[in-house]
Coordinates of C-alpha atoms and ligand atoms in Angstrom, one line a residue:
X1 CA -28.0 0.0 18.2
X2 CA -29.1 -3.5 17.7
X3 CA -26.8 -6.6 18.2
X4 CA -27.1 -8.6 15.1
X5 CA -25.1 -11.3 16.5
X6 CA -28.2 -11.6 19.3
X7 CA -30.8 -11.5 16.1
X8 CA -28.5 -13.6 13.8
X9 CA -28.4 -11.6 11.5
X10 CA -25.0 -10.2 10.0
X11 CA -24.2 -6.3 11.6
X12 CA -22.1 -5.6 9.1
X13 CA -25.0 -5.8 6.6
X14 CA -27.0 -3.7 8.8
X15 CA -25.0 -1.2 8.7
X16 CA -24.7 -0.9 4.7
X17 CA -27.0 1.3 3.2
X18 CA -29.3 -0.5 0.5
X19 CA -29.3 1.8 -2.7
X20 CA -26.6 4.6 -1.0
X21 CA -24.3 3.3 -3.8
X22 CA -24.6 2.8 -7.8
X23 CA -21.6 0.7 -9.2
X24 CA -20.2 1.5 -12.0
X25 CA -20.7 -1.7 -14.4
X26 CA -17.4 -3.5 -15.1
X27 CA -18.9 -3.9 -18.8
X28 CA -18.8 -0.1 -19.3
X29 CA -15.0 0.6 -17.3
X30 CA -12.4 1.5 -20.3
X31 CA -9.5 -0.3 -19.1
X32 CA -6.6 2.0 -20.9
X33 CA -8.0 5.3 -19.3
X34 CA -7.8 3.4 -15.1
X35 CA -6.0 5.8 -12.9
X36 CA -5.8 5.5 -9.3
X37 CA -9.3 7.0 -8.3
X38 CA -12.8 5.9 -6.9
X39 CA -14.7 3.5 -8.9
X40 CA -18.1 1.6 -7.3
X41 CA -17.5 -1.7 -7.6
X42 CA -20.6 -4.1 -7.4
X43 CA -20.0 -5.6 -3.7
X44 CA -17.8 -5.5 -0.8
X45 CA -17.1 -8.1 2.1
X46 CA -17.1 -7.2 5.7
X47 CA -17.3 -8.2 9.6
X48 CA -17.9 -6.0 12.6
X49 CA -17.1 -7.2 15.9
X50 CA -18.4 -5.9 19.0
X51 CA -16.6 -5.6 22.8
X52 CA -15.6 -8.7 23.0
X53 CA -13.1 -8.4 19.7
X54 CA -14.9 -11.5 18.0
X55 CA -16.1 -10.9 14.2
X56 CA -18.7 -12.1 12.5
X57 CA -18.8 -14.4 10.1
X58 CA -17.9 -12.0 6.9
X59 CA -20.4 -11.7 4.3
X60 CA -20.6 -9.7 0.8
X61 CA -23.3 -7.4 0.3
X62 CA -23.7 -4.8 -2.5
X63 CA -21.5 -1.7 -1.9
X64 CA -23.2 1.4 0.0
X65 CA -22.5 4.0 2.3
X66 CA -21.9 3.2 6.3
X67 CA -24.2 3.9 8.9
X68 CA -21.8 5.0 11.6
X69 CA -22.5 7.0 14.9
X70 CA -20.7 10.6 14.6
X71 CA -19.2 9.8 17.7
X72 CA -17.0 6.8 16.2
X73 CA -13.9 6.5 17.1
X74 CA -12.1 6.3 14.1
X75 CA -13.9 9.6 13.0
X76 CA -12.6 11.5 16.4
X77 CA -9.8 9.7 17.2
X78 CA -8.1 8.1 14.1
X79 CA -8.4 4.6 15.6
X80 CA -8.1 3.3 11.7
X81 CA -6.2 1.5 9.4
X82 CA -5.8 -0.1 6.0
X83 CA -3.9 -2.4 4.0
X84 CA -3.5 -2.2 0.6
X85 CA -3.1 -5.4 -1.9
X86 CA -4.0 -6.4 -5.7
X87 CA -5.3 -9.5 -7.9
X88 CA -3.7 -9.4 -10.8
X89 CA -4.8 -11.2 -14.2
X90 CA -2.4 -13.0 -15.5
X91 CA -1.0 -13.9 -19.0
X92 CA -2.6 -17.5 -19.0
X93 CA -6.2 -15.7 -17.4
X94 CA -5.4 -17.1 -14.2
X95 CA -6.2 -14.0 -11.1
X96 CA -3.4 -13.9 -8.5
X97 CA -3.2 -12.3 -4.8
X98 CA 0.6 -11.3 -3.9
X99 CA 1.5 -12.6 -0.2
X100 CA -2.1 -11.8 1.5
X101 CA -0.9 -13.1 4.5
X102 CA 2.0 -10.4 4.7
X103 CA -1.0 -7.8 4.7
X104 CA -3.0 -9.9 7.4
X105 CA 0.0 -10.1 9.3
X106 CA 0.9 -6.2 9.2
X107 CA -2.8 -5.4 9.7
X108 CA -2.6 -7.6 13.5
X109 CA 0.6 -5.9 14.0
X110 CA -1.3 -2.1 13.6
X111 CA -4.4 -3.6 15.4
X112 CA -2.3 -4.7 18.6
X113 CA -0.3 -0.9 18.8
X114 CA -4.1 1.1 18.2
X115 CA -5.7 -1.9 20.8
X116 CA -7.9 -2.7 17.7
X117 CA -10.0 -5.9 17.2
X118 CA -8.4 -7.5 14.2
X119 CA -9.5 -10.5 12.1
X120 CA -7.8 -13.6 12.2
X121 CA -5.4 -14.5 9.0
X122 CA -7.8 -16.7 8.1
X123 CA -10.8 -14.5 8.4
X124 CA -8.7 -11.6 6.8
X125 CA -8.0 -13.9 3.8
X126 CA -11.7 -14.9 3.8
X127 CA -12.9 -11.5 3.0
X128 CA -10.3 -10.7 0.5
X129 CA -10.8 -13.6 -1.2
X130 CA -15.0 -13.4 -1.1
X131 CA -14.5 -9.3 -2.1
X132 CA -12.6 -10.6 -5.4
X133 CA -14.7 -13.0 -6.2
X134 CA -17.6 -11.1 -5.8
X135 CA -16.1 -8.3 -8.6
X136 CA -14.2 -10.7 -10.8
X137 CA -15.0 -9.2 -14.1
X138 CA -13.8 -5.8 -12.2
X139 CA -10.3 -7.7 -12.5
X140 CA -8.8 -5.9 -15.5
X141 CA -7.6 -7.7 -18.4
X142 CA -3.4 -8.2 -18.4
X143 CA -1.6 -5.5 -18.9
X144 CA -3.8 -3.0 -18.3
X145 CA -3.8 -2.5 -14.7
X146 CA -5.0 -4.6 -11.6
X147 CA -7.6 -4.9 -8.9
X148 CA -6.6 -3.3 -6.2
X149 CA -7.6 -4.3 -3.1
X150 CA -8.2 -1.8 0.2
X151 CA -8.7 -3.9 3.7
X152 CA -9.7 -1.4 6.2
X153 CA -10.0 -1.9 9.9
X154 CA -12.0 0.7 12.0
X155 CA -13.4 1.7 15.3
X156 CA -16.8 2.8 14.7
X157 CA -18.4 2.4 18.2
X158 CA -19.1 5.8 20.1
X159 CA -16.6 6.8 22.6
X160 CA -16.2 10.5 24.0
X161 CA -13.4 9.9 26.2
X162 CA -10.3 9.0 24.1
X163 CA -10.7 5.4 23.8
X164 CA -10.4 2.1 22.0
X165 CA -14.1 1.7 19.9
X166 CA -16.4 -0.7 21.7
X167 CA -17.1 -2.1 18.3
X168 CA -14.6 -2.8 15.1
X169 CA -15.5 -2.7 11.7
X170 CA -13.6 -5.1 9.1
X171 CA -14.4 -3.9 5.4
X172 CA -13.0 -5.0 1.9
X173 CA -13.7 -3.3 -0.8
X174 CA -11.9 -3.2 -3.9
X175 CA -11.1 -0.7 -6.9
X176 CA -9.9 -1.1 -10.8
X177 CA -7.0 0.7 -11.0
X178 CA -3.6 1.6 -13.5
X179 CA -0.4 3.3 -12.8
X180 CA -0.1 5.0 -9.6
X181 CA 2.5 7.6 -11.1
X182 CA 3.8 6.8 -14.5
X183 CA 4.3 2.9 -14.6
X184 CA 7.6 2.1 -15.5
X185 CA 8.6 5.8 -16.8
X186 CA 10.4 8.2 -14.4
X187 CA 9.3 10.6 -12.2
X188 CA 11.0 13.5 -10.3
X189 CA 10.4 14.0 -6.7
X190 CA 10.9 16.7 -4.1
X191 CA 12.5 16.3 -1.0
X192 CA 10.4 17.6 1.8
X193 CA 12.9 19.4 4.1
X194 CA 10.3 21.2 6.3
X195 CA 7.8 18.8 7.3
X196 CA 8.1 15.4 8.8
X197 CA 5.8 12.1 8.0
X198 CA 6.7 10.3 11.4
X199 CA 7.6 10.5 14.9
X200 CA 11.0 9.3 16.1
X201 CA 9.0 6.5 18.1
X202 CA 5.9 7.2 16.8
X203 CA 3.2 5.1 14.4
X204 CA 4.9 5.9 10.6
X205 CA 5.5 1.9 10.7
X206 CA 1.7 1.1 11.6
X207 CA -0.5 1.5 8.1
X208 CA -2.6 4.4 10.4
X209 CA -5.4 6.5 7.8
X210 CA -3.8 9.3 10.4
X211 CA -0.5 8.7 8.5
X212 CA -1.6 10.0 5.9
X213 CA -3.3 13.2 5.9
X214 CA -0.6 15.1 7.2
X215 CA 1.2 14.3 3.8
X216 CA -1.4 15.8 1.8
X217 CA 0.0 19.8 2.4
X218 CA 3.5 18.7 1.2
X219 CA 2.5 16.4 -1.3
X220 CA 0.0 19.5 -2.5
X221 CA 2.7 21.6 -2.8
X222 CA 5.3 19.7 -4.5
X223 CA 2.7 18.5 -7.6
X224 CA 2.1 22.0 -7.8
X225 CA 5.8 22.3 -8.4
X226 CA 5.9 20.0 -10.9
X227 CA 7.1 17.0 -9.3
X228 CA 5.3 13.5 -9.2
X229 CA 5.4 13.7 -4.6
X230 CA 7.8 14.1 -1.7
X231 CA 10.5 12.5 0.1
X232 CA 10.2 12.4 3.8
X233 CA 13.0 12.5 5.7
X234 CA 14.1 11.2 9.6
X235 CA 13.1 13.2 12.5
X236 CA 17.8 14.5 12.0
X237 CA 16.7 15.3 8.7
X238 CA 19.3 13.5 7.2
X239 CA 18.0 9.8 6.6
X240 CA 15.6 8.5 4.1
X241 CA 12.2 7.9 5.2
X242 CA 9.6 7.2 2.5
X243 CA 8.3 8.9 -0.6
X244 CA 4.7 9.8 -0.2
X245 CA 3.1 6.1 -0.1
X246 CA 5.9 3.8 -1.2
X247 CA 9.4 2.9 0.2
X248 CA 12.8 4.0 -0.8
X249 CA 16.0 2.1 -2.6
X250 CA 18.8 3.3 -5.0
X251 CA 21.7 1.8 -6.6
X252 CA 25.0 2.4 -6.6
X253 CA 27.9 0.9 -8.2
X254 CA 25.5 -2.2 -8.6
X255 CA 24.7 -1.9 -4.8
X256 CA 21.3 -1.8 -3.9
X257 CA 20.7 0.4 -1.0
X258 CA 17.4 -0.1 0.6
X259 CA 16.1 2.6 3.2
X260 CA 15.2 1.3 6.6
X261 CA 13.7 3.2 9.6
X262 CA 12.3 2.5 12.5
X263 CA 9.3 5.2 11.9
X264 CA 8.6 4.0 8.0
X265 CA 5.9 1.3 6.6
X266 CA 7.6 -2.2 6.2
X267 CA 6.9 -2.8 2.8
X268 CA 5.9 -6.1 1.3
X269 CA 7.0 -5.1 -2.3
X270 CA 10.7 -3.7 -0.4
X271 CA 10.9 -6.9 1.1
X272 CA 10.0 -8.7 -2.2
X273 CA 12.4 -6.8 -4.3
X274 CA 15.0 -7.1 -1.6
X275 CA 14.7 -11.1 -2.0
X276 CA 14.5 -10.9 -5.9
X277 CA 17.9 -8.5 -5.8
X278 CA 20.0 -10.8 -3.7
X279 CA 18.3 -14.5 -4.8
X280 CA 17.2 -13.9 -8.5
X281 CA 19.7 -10.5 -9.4
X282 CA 22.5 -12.1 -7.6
X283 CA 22.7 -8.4 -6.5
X284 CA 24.7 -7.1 -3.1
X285 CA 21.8 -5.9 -1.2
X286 CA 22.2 -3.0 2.2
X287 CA 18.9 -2.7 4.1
X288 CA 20.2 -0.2 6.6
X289 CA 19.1 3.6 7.6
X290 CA 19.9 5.8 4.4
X291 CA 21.7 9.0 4.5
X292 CA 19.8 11.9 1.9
X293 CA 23.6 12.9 1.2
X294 CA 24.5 9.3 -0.7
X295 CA 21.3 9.4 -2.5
X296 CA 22.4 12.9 -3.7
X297 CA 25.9 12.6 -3.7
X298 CA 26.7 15.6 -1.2
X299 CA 28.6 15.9 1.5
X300 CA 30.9 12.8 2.1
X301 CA 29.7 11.5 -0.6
X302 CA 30.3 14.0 -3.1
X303 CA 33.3 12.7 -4.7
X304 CA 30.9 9.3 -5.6
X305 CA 28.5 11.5 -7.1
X306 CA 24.4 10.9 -7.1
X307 CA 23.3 7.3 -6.9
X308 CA 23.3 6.0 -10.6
X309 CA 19.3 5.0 -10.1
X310 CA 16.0 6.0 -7.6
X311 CA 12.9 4.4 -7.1
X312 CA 10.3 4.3 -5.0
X313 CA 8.0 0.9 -4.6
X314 CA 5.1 0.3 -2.8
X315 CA 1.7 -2.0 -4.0
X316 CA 0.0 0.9 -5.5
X317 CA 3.4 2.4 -6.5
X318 CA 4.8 -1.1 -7.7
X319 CA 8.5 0.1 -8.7
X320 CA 8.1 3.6 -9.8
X321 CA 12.1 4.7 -11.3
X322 CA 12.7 8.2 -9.8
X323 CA 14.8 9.8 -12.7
X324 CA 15.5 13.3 -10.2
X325 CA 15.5 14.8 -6.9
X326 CA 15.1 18.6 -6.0
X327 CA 16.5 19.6 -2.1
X328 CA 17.1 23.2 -1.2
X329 CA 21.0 22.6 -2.3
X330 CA 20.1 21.9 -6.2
X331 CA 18.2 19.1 -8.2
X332 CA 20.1 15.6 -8.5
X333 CA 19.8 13.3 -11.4
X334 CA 20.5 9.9 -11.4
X335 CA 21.9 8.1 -14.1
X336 CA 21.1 9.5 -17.4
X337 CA 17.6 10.3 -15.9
X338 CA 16.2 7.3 -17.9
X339 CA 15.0 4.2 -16.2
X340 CA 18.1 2.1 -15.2
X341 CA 19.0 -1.4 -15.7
X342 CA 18.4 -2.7 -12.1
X343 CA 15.7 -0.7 -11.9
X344 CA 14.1 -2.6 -14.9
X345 CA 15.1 -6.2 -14.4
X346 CA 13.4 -5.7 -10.9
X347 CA 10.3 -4.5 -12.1
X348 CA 10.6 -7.1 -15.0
X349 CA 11.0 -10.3 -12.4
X350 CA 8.1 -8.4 -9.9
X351 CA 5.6 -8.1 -12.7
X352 CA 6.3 -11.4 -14.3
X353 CA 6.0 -13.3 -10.5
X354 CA 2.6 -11.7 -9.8
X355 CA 1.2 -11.6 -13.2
X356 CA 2.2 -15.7 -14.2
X357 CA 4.8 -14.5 -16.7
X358 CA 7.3 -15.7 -14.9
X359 CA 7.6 -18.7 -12.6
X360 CA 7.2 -18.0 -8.8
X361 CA 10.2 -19.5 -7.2
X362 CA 9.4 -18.0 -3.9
X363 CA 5.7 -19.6 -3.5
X364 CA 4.5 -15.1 -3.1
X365 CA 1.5 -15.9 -5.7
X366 CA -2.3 -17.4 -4.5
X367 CA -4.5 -18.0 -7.5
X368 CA -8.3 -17.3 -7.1
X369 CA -10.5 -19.9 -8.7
Ligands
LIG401 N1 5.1 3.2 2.7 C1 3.8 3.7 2.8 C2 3.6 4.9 3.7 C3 2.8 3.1 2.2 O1 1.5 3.6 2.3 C4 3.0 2.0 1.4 C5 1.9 1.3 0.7 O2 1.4 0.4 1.1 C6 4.3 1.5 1.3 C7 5.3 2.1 2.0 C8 4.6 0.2 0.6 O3 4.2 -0.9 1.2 P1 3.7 -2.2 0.4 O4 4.8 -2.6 -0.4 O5 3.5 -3.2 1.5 O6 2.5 -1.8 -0.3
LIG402 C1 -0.6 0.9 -1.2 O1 0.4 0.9 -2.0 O2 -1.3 -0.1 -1.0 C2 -0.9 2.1 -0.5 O3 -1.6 2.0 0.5 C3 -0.6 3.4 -1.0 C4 -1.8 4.2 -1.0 C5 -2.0 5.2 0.1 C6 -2.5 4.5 -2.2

């Protein structure tokens, strides 16, 4: 393979396809019906960097399919990862990234476990930032849904041997989407008793595609049992993990109880609702490992009963209310079932933060001119 770097010309655009791809024309996209699914989107940004762990300069090309070797690491080995962000429109028109660098910063954290090249903050930011702008009118009108945005970081030099890639592909590209699950309606969720997400000290906490695959049997099996996904437990198989793709809280007795774990994703909407609970809430806040049996109200916990609200939060996920939970002892409501008071007033203050409706009091919000 050529060096573009040598030639001066960008690799990454090399390795796009011309033509592979036909976007979907923001003009024609009918905003009410978004899910969360696939949608060409004019362009996407992007960087490769070869041995060395430099990056290009990133550029923005139209979107097309990848030229890599089927010998590319990430394909054999899983040596990828992603991140996972959105520009939101807000009220007054403005468009808004929520705290890009947390994502930059999480993404170097992956890269130095998987001995990945990984952009700078600054370059990761770039990207983002060009991707967006490059899409704009793919941004969808507020209140109804957001742009979201998938960084993704893989090795896509040959290797044989199980090794890092010789070469490290940096690619933004980003997606119109809505509601995840249901928005701010309830869903029920299974707890997955049989099957773990994450090693005791494995890679759960690293944003790893090979996370994620492994989820897709239980998940499969739950929707076909009616509920929304699963609810991962520890490797005891008595602590909280993570629903599906978002993080974990209840609360009790106007406690909020947010699930840690060494082996789970560290959430940048967990750690943004924790702050809005205990600064903006005035709210008593425990971020500690979380036994299945308080959630549920078993056990030593039985005579308090299940926790009086769920939900789940995550970027895609944003705060999703969990109204039940099915385990092999019996299916747990919380509350009433509806969405709860906390539950709303966080959603309320998250939305209002990232969308403009509310005043940013933490500084979270970067507006895209
Ligand atoms: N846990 C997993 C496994 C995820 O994929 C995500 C989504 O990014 C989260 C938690 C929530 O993280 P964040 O709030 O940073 O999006
Ligand atoms: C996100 O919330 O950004 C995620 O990455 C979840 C996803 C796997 C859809």
């Amino acid at each position: 393979m050529n060096d573009a770097r040598n030639t001066g010309k960008s690799r990454f655009a090399d390795i796009v396809i011309p033509g592979s791809l036909t976007a979907t024309p923001a003009a024609e996209l009918e905003w009410e019906k978004l899910g969360f699914s696939v949608t060409i989107t004019r362009s996407m940004a992007g960087t490769v960097a070869g041995a060395d762990g430099v990056f290009e300069d990133p550029v923005v090309v139209p979107s097309g399919l990848l030229a890599i070797p089927a010998h590319a690491c990430a394909l054999n080995y899983g040596q990828s990862m992603f991140e996972g962000m959105k520009a939101r429109r807000g009220v007054d028109g403005t468009i808004r990234l929520f705290r890009p660098l947390e994502n930059a910063k999480r993404m170097a954290n992956g890269a130095a476990r998987f001995l990945m090249a990984c952009p700078s903050e600054e370059l990761f930011l770039k990207a983002v930032v060009a991707a967006v702008k490059a899409n704009i009118d793919y941004v969808p009108p507020y209140g109804k849904g957001s742009l979201y945005i998938r960084p993704l970081l893989s090795g896509i030099g040959s290797t044989l041997a199980p090794a890092p890639a010789p070469e490290t592909l940096f690619v933004v590209y980003v997606q119109p989407v809505g509601s995840y699950f249901k928005g701010l309606a309830c869903i029920d969720v299974r707890v997955e008793e049989q099957v773990q997400r994450a090693a005791a000290r494995g890679t759960g906490w690293v944003k790893a595609a090979g996370n994620y695959a492994p989820a897709f049997k239980p998940a499969k099996e739950a929707k076909a049992a009616g509920f929304a996904d699963t609810l991962f437990l520890d490797h005891s198989g008595t602590l909280i993990e993570e629903v599906g793709a978002a993080n974990f809280a209840m609360v009790k007795d106007g406690v909020l109880y947010v699930a840690d774990s060494p082996s789970i994703l560290k959430g940048i909407t967990r750690d943004s609702v924790m702050r809005i609970a205990r600064e903006r809430l005035g709210l008593e806040v425990v971020f500690a490992p979380l036994e299945l049996d308080r959630v549920l109200g078993r056990g030593a916990f039985a005579a308090a009963g299940p926790a009086d609200e769920a939900f789940c939060m995550g970027t895609a996920a944003v705060i999703s209310p969990i109204g039940s939970m099915t385990a092999s002892s019996g299916a747990y409501t919380f509350g009433t079932g509806d969405v709860g008071s906390v539950t709303a007033r966080l959603f309320d203050e998250l939305d209002g933060i990232q969308t403009g409706r509310l005043p940013d009091p933490f500084g979270w919000t970067m507006q895209i001119d």
